[in-house]
Amino acid sequence: MFFLRLLALVVLLGVVWSGAASADPSVADWQRLRMCESTDRYDTDTGNGYYGAYQFDLPTWRSVGGIGLPHEASKAEQDFRALYLYRMRGWQPWECAGKLGLRDDRDARTKRLPSYTESAYIGNQLGFPPWPGKVFDYGDCDPALRAWQLRMNAFGYSFQGSGCYLAETKEAVLALQRANGIKDSGLLGPKTWDAAWNGKRPR
């Protein structure tokens, strides 16, 4: 019995630490797809109704829960929606996938909703902590918030990394949102999280 429990724990830890499901396409496949679709530019607007790194049209973007315009979403958000679309329909939505000879694997069309942690690998976003999946508001305290606070010190702040969303954090959130064209709601969601690593410096 102890051995079986130990084995189950090892398997569970393997899944958690692997990030993406083992069946999902490789980083290289996603990179090739983005290069073909958009020359790997997340902010591209072609003017023909297709947007962002994965060239979503609006109906497809919305079908996987996307809000607003795809090319205005953060890299992490576009990666998440692309993986979600892949799990819904495989490579079928992307014309470039056929040109590149990409083939569906066993995770395609499973309709299994990914997490942001799982999707972080596809845009090679693992150089910074993935969004923890929680929108932070004034008064919240969470260990995950510490990473964002400490990152903001690169922009001239002096956070100690308390992990609590108080006045200084709110000021930093609003400044970052305004500098990066994010709605200045004061809520620290995926776009504001991503902007701390990939966005413009607040004034």
PDB file of C-alpha atoms in Angstrom:
ATOM      1  CA  MET A   1       0.000   0.000   0.000  1.00  0.00           C
ATOM      2  CA  PHE A   2       2.816   2.415   0.905  1.00  0.00           C
ATOM      3  CA  PHE A   3       4.547   1.658  -2.404  1.00  0.00           C
ATOM      4  CA  LEU A   4       1.381   2.383  -4.387  1.00  0.00           C
ATOM      5  CA  ARG A   5       0.903   5.696  -2.591  1.00  0.00           C
ATOM      6  CA  LEU A   6       4.526   6.622  -3.227  1.00  0.00           C
ATOM      7  CA  LEU A   7       4.186   5.745  -6.907  1.00  0.00           C
ATOM      8  CA  ALA A   8       1.043   7.868  -7.214  1.00  0.00           C
ATOM      9  CA  LEU A   9       2.840  10.800  -5.593  1.00  0.00           C
ATOM     10  CA  VAL A  10       5.773  10.473  -8.000  1.00  0.00           C
ATOM     11  CA  VAL A  11       3.409  10.460 -10.995  1.00  0.00           C
ATOM     12  CA  LEU A  12       1.516  13.482  -9.659  1.00  0.00           C
ATOM     13  CA  LEU A  13       4.715  15.454  -9.084  1.00  0.00           C
ATOM     14  CA  GLY A  14       5.866  14.574 -12.577  1.00  0.00           C
ATOM     15  CA  VAL A  15       2.687  16.021 -14.054  1.00  0.00           C
ATOM     16  CA  VAL A  16       2.929  19.188 -11.959  1.00  0.00           C
ATOM     17  CA  TRP A  17       6.569  19.872 -12.763  1.00  0.00           C
ATOM     18  CA  SER A  18       6.361  19.045 -16.465  1.00  0.00           C
ATOM     19  CA  GLY A  19       4.315  22.221 -17.123  1.00  0.00           C
ATOM     20  CA  ALA A  20       2.691  21.226 -20.403  1.00  0.00           C
ATOM     21  CA  ALA A  21       1.011  17.902 -20.821  1.00  0.00           C
ATOM     22  CA  SER A  22       3.420  15.485 -22.437  1.00  0.00           C
ATOM     23  CA  ALA A  23       1.101  15.127 -25.398  1.00  0.00           C
ATOM     24  CA  ASP A  24       0.978  18.818 -26.248  1.00  0.00           C
ATOM     25  CA  PRO A  25       2.999  20.061 -29.254  1.00  0.00           C
ATOM     26  CA  SER A  26       6.606  21.036 -28.642  1.00  0.00           C
ATOM     27  CA  VAL A  27       7.942  24.553 -28.131  1.00  0.00           C
ATOM     28  CA  ALA A  28       9.631  24.237 -31.532  1.00  0.00           C
ATOM     29  CA  ASP A  29       6.331  23.423 -33.277  1.00  0.00           C
ATOM     30  CA  TRP A  30       4.648  26.465 -31.761  1.00  0.00           C
ATOM     31  CA  GLN A  31       7.617  28.638 -32.702  1.00  0.00           C
ATOM     32  CA  ARG A  32       7.458  27.453 -36.320  1.00  0.00           C
ATOM     33  CA  LEU A  33       3.715  28.088 -36.401  1.00  0.00           C
ATOM     34  CA  ARG A  34       4.073  31.635 -35.085  1.00  0.00           C
ATOM     35  CA  MET A  35       6.897  32.438 -37.497  1.00  0.00           C
ATOM     36  CA  CYS A  36       4.733  31.325 -40.402  1.00  0.00           C
ATOM     37  CA  GLU A  37       1.562  33.035 -39.178  1.00  0.00           C
ATOM     38  CA  SER A  38       2.935  36.345 -37.905  1.00  0.00           C
ATOM     39  CA  THR A  39       6.757  36.281 -37.946  1.00  0.00           C
ATOM     40  CA  ASP A  40       6.372  35.610 -34.199  1.00  0.00           C
ATOM     41  CA  ARG A  41       4.876  39.037 -33.505  1.00  0.00           C
ATOM     42  CA  TYR A  42       2.258  39.071 -30.783  1.00  0.00           C
ATOM     43  CA  ASP A  43       1.195  42.660 -31.510  1.00  0.00           C
ATOM     44  CA  THR A  44       0.600  42.271 -35.238  1.00  0.00           C
ATOM     45  CA  ASP A  45      -2.614  43.522 -36.849  1.00  0.00           C
ATOM     46  CA  THR A  46      -2.606  42.518 -40.507  1.00  0.00           C
ATOM     47  CA  GLY A  47      -5.647  44.635 -41.367  1.00  0.00           C
ATOM     48  CA  ASN A  48      -7.444  41.652 -42.886  1.00  0.00           C
ATOM     49  CA  GLY A  49      -9.322  40.481 -39.800  1.00  0.00           C
ATOM     50  CA  TYR A  50      -6.563  38.318 -38.293  1.00  0.00           C
ATOM     51  CA  TYR A  51      -4.672  39.339 -35.195  1.00  0.00           C
ATOM     52  CA  GLY A  52      -1.732  38.508 -32.955  1.00  0.00           C
ATOM     53  CA  ALA A  53       0.943  35.850 -32.973  1.00  0.00           C
ATOM     54  CA  TYR A  54      -1.504  33.072 -33.847  1.00  0.00           C
ATOM     55  CA  GLN A  55      -3.580  35.123 -36.315  1.00  0.00           C
ATOM     56  CA  PHE A  56      -6.911  34.626 -34.582  1.00  0.00           C
ATOM     57  CA  ASP A  57     -10.014  35.973 -36.255  1.00  0.00           C
ATOM     58  CA  LEU A  58     -12.536  37.390 -33.794  1.00  0.00           C
ATOM     59  CA  PRO A  59     -15.105  34.539 -33.876  1.00  0.00           C
ATOM     60  CA  THR A  60     -12.366  31.967 -33.183  1.00  0.00           C
ATOM     61  CA  TRP A  61     -10.807  34.116 -30.457  1.00  0.00           C
ATOM     62  CA  ARG A  62     -14.147  34.465 -28.728  1.00  0.00           C
ATOM     63  CA  SER A  63     -14.925  30.763 -29.118  1.00  0.00           C
ATOM     64  CA  VAL A  64     -12.054  30.026 -26.723  1.00  0.00           C
ATOM     65  CA  GLY A  65     -12.992  32.769 -24.270  1.00  0.00           C
ATOM     66  CA  GLY A  66     -10.845  35.601 -25.624  1.00  0.00           C
ATOM     67  CA  ILE A  67     -11.893  39.155 -24.760  1.00  0.00           C
ATOM     68  CA  GLY A  68     -11.118  42.274 -26.773  1.00  0.00           C
ATOM     69  CA  LEU A  69      -8.736  42.112 -29.724  1.00  0.00           C
ATOM     70  CA  PRO A  70      -6.214  39.258 -29.814  1.00  0.00           C
ATOM     71  CA  HIS A  71      -3.176  41.383 -30.668  1.00  0.00           C
ATOM     72  CA  GLU A  72      -3.881  43.628 -27.662  1.00  0.00           C
ATOM     73  CA  ALA A  73      -3.836  40.668 -25.272  1.00  0.00           C
ATOM     74  CA  SER A  74      -0.677  39.715 -23.401  1.00  0.00           C
ATOM     75  CA  LYS A  75       1.650  37.048 -24.726  1.00  0.00           C
ATOM     76  CA  ALA A  76       0.586  34.728 -21.933  1.00  0.00           C
ATOM     77  CA  GLU A  77      -3.087  35.242 -22.828  1.00  0.00           C
ATOM     78  CA  GLN A  78      -2.513  34.576 -26.541  1.00  0.00           C
ATOM     79  CA  ASP A  79      -0.510  31.441 -25.736  1.00  0.00           C
ATOM     80  CA  PHE A  80      -3.257  30.200 -23.419  1.00  0.00           C
ATOM     81  CA  ARG A  81      -6.000  30.754 -26.026  1.00  0.00           C
ATOM     82  CA  ALA A  82      -3.885  29.081 -28.731  1.00  0.00           C
ATOM     83  CA  LEU A  83      -3.364  25.964 -26.627  1.00  0.00           C
ATOM     84  CA  TYR A  84      -7.056  25.954 -25.728  1.00  0.00           C
ATOM     85  CA  LEU A  85      -7.942  26.143 -29.442  1.00  0.00           C
ATOM     86  CA  TYR A  86      -5.513  23.325 -30.210  1.00  0.00           C
ATOM     87  CA  ARG A  87      -7.154  21.128 -27.593  1.00  0.00           C
ATOM     88  CA  MET A  88     -10.545  21.952 -29.091  1.00  0.00           C
ATOM     89  CA  ARG A  89      -9.722  21.543 -32.807  1.00  0.00           C
ATOM     90  CA  GLY A  90      -6.137  20.388 -33.250  1.00  0.00           C
ATOM     91  CA  TRP A  91      -4.038  22.164 -35.893  1.00  0.00           C
ATOM     92  CA  GLN A  92      -7.054  22.533 -38.217  1.00  0.00           C
ATOM     93  CA  PRO A  93      -7.638  26.287 -37.636  1.00  0.00           C
ATOM     94  CA  TRP A  94      -4.121  27.249 -38.776  1.00  0.00           C
ATOM     95  CA  GLU A  95      -3.364  27.156 -42.500  1.00  0.00           C
ATOM     96  CA  CYS A  96       0.348  27.329 -41.716  1.00  0.00           C
ATOM     97  CA  ALA A  97       0.172  24.075 -39.773  1.00  0.00           C
ATOM     98  CA  GLY A  98      -0.634  22.225 -42.988  1.00  0.00           C
ATOM     99  CA  LYS A  99       2.180  23.947 -44.849  1.00  0.00           C
ATOM    100  CA  LEU A 100       4.612  23.004 -42.096  1.00  0.00           C
ATOM    101  CA  GLY A 101       3.423  19.398 -41.920  1.00  0.00           C
ATOM    102  CA  LEU A 102       2.354  19.632 -38.258  1.00  0.00           C
ATOM    103  CA  ARG A 103       0.313  16.651 -37.109  1.00  0.00           C
ATOM    104  CA  ASP A 104      -2.207  16.360 -34.294  1.00  0.00           C
ATOM    105  CA  ASP A 105      -1.118  14.375 -31.253  1.00  0.00           C
ATOM    106  CA  ARG A 106      -3.214  12.651 -28.617  1.00  0.00           C
ATOM    107  CA  ASP A 107      -4.065  15.880 -26.766  1.00  0.00           C
ATOM    108  CA  ALA A 108      -5.636  17.467 -29.841  1.00  0.00           C
ATOM    109  CA  ARG A 109      -9.432  17.714 -29.826  1.00  0.00           C
ATOM    110  CA  THR A 110      -9.691  16.430 -26.239  1.00  0.00           C
ATOM    111  CA  LYS A 111     -11.566  19.629 -25.299  1.00  0.00           C
ATOM    112  CA  ARG A 112      -9.555  19.616 -22.063  1.00  0.00           C
ATOM    113  CA  LEU A 113      -9.222  23.177 -20.757  1.00  0.00           C
ATOM    114  CA  PRO A 114      -5.557  24.004 -20.112  1.00  0.00           C
ATOM    115  CA  SER A 115      -4.275  26.089 -17.232  1.00  0.00           C
ATOM    116  CA  TYR A 116      -2.110  29.169 -17.689  1.00  0.00           C
ATOM    117  CA  THR A 117       0.748  27.207 -16.157  1.00  0.00           C
ATOM    118  CA  GLU A 118       0.394  24.520 -18.822  1.00  0.00           C
ATOM    119  CA  SER A 119       0.253  27.033 -21.675  1.00  0.00           C
ATOM    120  CA  ALA A 120       3.239  29.110 -20.502  1.00  0.00           C
ATOM    121  CA  TYR A 121       5.677  26.797 -22.273  1.00  0.00           C
ATOM    122  CA  ILE A 122       4.352  27.335 -25.807  1.00  0.00           C
ATOM    123  CA  GLY A 123       5.564  30.921 -26.099  1.00  0.00           C
ATOM    124  CA  ASN A 124       8.731  30.085 -24.180  1.00  0.00           C
ATOM    125  CA  GLN A 125       7.401  32.305 -21.379  1.00  0.00           C
ATOM    126  CA  LEU A 126       8.963  30.247 -18.589  1.00  0.00           C
ATOM    127  CA  GLY A 127      11.651  32.835 -17.990  1.00  0.00           C
ATOM    128  CA  PHE A 128       9.217  34.453 -15.561  1.00  0.00           C
ATOM    129  CA  PRO A 129       6.604  33.023 -13.200  1.00  0.00           C
ATOM    130  CA  PRO A 130       3.346  32.240 -14.988  1.00  0.00           C
ATOM    131  CA  TRP A 131       0.264  34.118 -13.841  1.00  0.00           C
ATOM    132  CA  PRO A 132      -1.025  32.220 -10.781  1.00  0.00           C
ATOM    133  CA  GLY A 133      -4.598  32.196 -12.072  1.00  0.00           C
ATOM    134  CA  LYS A 134      -5.953  34.641  -9.494  1.00  0.00           C
ATOM    135  CA  VAL A 135      -6.895  38.291 -10.026  1.00  0.00           C
ATOM    136  CA  PHE A 136      -5.482  40.301  -7.116  1.00  0.00           C
ATOM    137  CA  ASP A 137      -7.279  43.304  -5.623  1.00  0.00           C
ATOM    138  CA  TYR A 138      -6.557  45.767  -2.834  1.00  0.00           C
ATOM    139  CA  GLY A 139      -6.238  44.009   0.515  1.00  0.00           C
ATOM    140  CA  ASP A 140      -5.340  40.597  -0.905  1.00  0.00           C
ATOM    141  CA  CYS A 141      -2.355  38.740   0.514  1.00  0.00           C
ATOM    142  CA  ASP A 142      -0.878  35.834  -1.407  1.00  0.00           C
ATOM    143  CA  PRO A 143       2.670  34.399  -1.658  1.00  0.00           C
ATOM    144  CA  ALA A 144       2.407  34.498  -5.487  1.00  0.00           C
ATOM    145  CA  LEU A 145       2.061  38.293  -5.393  1.00  0.00           C
ATOM    146  CA  ARG A 146       5.586  38.589  -3.974  1.00  0.00           C
ATOM    147  CA  ALA A 147       7.181  37.670  -7.340  1.00  0.00           C
ATOM    148  CA  TRP A 148       5.330  40.481  -9.117  1.00  0.00           C
ATOM    149  CA  GLN A 149       6.232  43.020  -6.449  1.00  0.00           C
ATOM    150  CA  LEU A 150       9.937  42.154  -6.541  1.00  0.00           C
ATOM    151  CA  ARG A 151       9.939  42.283 -10.342  1.00  0.00           C
ATOM    152  CA  MET A 152       8.575  45.846 -10.204  1.00  0.00           C
ATOM    153  CA  ASN A 153      11.747  46.908  -8.400  1.00  0.00           C
ATOM    154  CA  ALA A 154      13.395  46.734 -11.837  1.00  0.00           C
ATOM    155  CA  PHE A 155      11.199  49.750 -12.682  1.00  0.00           C
ATOM    156  CA  GLY A 156      12.423  51.774  -9.706  1.00  0.00           C
ATOM    157  CA  TYR A 157      10.070  50.612  -6.972  1.00  0.00           C
ATOM    158  CA  SER A 158      11.291  49.485  -3.559  1.00  0.00           C
ATOM    159  CA  PHE A 159       9.063  46.560  -2.673  1.00  0.00           C
ATOM    160  CA  GLN A 160      10.144  44.239   0.114  1.00  0.00           C
ATOM    161  CA  GLY A 161       7.964  41.461  -1.312  1.00  0.00           C
ATOM    162  CA  SER A 162       5.348  41.367   1.429  1.00  0.00           C
ATOM    163  CA  GLY A 163       2.878  39.539  -0.808  1.00  0.00           C
ATOM    164  CA  CYS A 164       0.107  41.923   0.275  1.00  0.00           C
ATOM    165  CA  TYR A 165      -1.711  44.243  -2.124  1.00  0.00           C
ATOM    166  CA  LEU A 166      -1.683  47.595  -0.358  1.00  0.00           C
ATOM    167  CA  ALA A 167      -1.287  51.258  -1.383  1.00  0.00           C
ATOM    168  CA  GLU A 168       2.180  51.023  -2.981  1.00  0.00           C
ATOM    169  CA  THR A 169       1.168  47.942  -4.961  1.00  0.00           C
ATOM    170  CA  LYS A 170      -1.994  49.638  -6.205  1.00  0.00           C
ATOM    171  CA  GLU A 171       0.033  52.660  -7.338  1.00  0.00           C
ATOM    172  CA  ALA A 172       2.427  50.357  -9.230  1.00  0.00           C
ATOM    173  CA  VAL A 173      -0.411  48.338 -10.791  1.00  0.00           C
ATOM    174  CA  LEU A 174      -2.160  51.468 -12.092  1.00  0.00           C
ATOM    175  CA  ALA A 175       1.081  52.963 -13.432  1.00  0.00           C
ATOM    176  CA  LEU A 176       1.969  49.742 -15.250  1.00  0.00           C
ATOM    177  CA  GLN A 177      -1.514  49.421 -16.702  1.00  0.00           C
ATOM    178  CA  ARG A 178      -1.472  53.001 -18.024  1.00  0.00           C
ATOM    179  CA  ALA A 179       1.991  52.601 -19.528  1.00  0.00           C
ATOM    180  CA  ASN A 180       0.927  49.471 -21.413  1.00  0.00           C
ATOM    181  CA  GLY A 181      -2.557  50.391 -22.590  1.00  0.00           C
ATOM    182  CA  ILE A 182      -4.255  48.051 -20.117  1.00  0.00           C
ATOM    183  CA  LYS A 183      -7.555  49.202 -18.605  1.00  0.00           C
ATOM    184  CA  ASP A 184      -6.533  50.927 -15.371  1.00  0.00           C
ATOM    185  CA  SER A 185      -8.865  48.964 -13.139  1.00  0.00           C
ATOM    186  CA  GLY A 186      -6.309  48.430 -10.401  1.00  0.00           C
ATOM    187  CA  LEU A 187      -6.928  44.689 -10.669  1.00  0.00           C
ATOM    188  CA  LEU A 188      -3.767  42.635 -11.107  1.00  0.00           C
ATOM    189  CA  GLY A 189      -4.778  40.058 -13.700  1.00  0.00           C
ATOM    190  CA  PRO A 190      -2.877  38.176 -16.448  1.00  0.00           C
ATOM    191  CA  LYS A 191      -2.133  41.215 -18.646  1.00  0.00           C
ATOM    192  CA  THR A 192      -0.757  43.269 -15.769  1.00  0.00           C
ATOM    193  CA  TRP A 193       1.224  40.293 -14.504  1.00  0.00           C
ATOM    194  CA  ASP A 194       2.777  39.737 -17.956  1.00  0.00           C
ATOM    195  CA  ALA A 195       3.542  43.454 -18.400  1.00  0.00           C
ATOM    196  CA  ALA A 196       5.883  43.422 -15.408  1.00  0.00           C
ATOM    197  CA  TRP A 197       8.235  41.206 -17.433  1.00  0.00           C
ATOM    198  CA  ASN A 198       7.345  41.998 -21.046  1.00  0.00           C
ATOM    199  CA  GLY A 199       5.765  45.443 -20.951  1.00  0.00           C
ATOM    200  CA  LYS A 200       6.806  49.081 -21.035  1.00  0.00           C
ATOM    201  CA  ARG A 201       8.319  50.819 -18.022  1.00  0.00           C
ATOM    202  CA  PRO A 202       5.822  52.945 -16.074  1.00  0.00           C
ATOM    203  CA  ARG A 203       6.494  56.687 -16.131  1.00  0.00           C
TER     204      ARG A 203
END
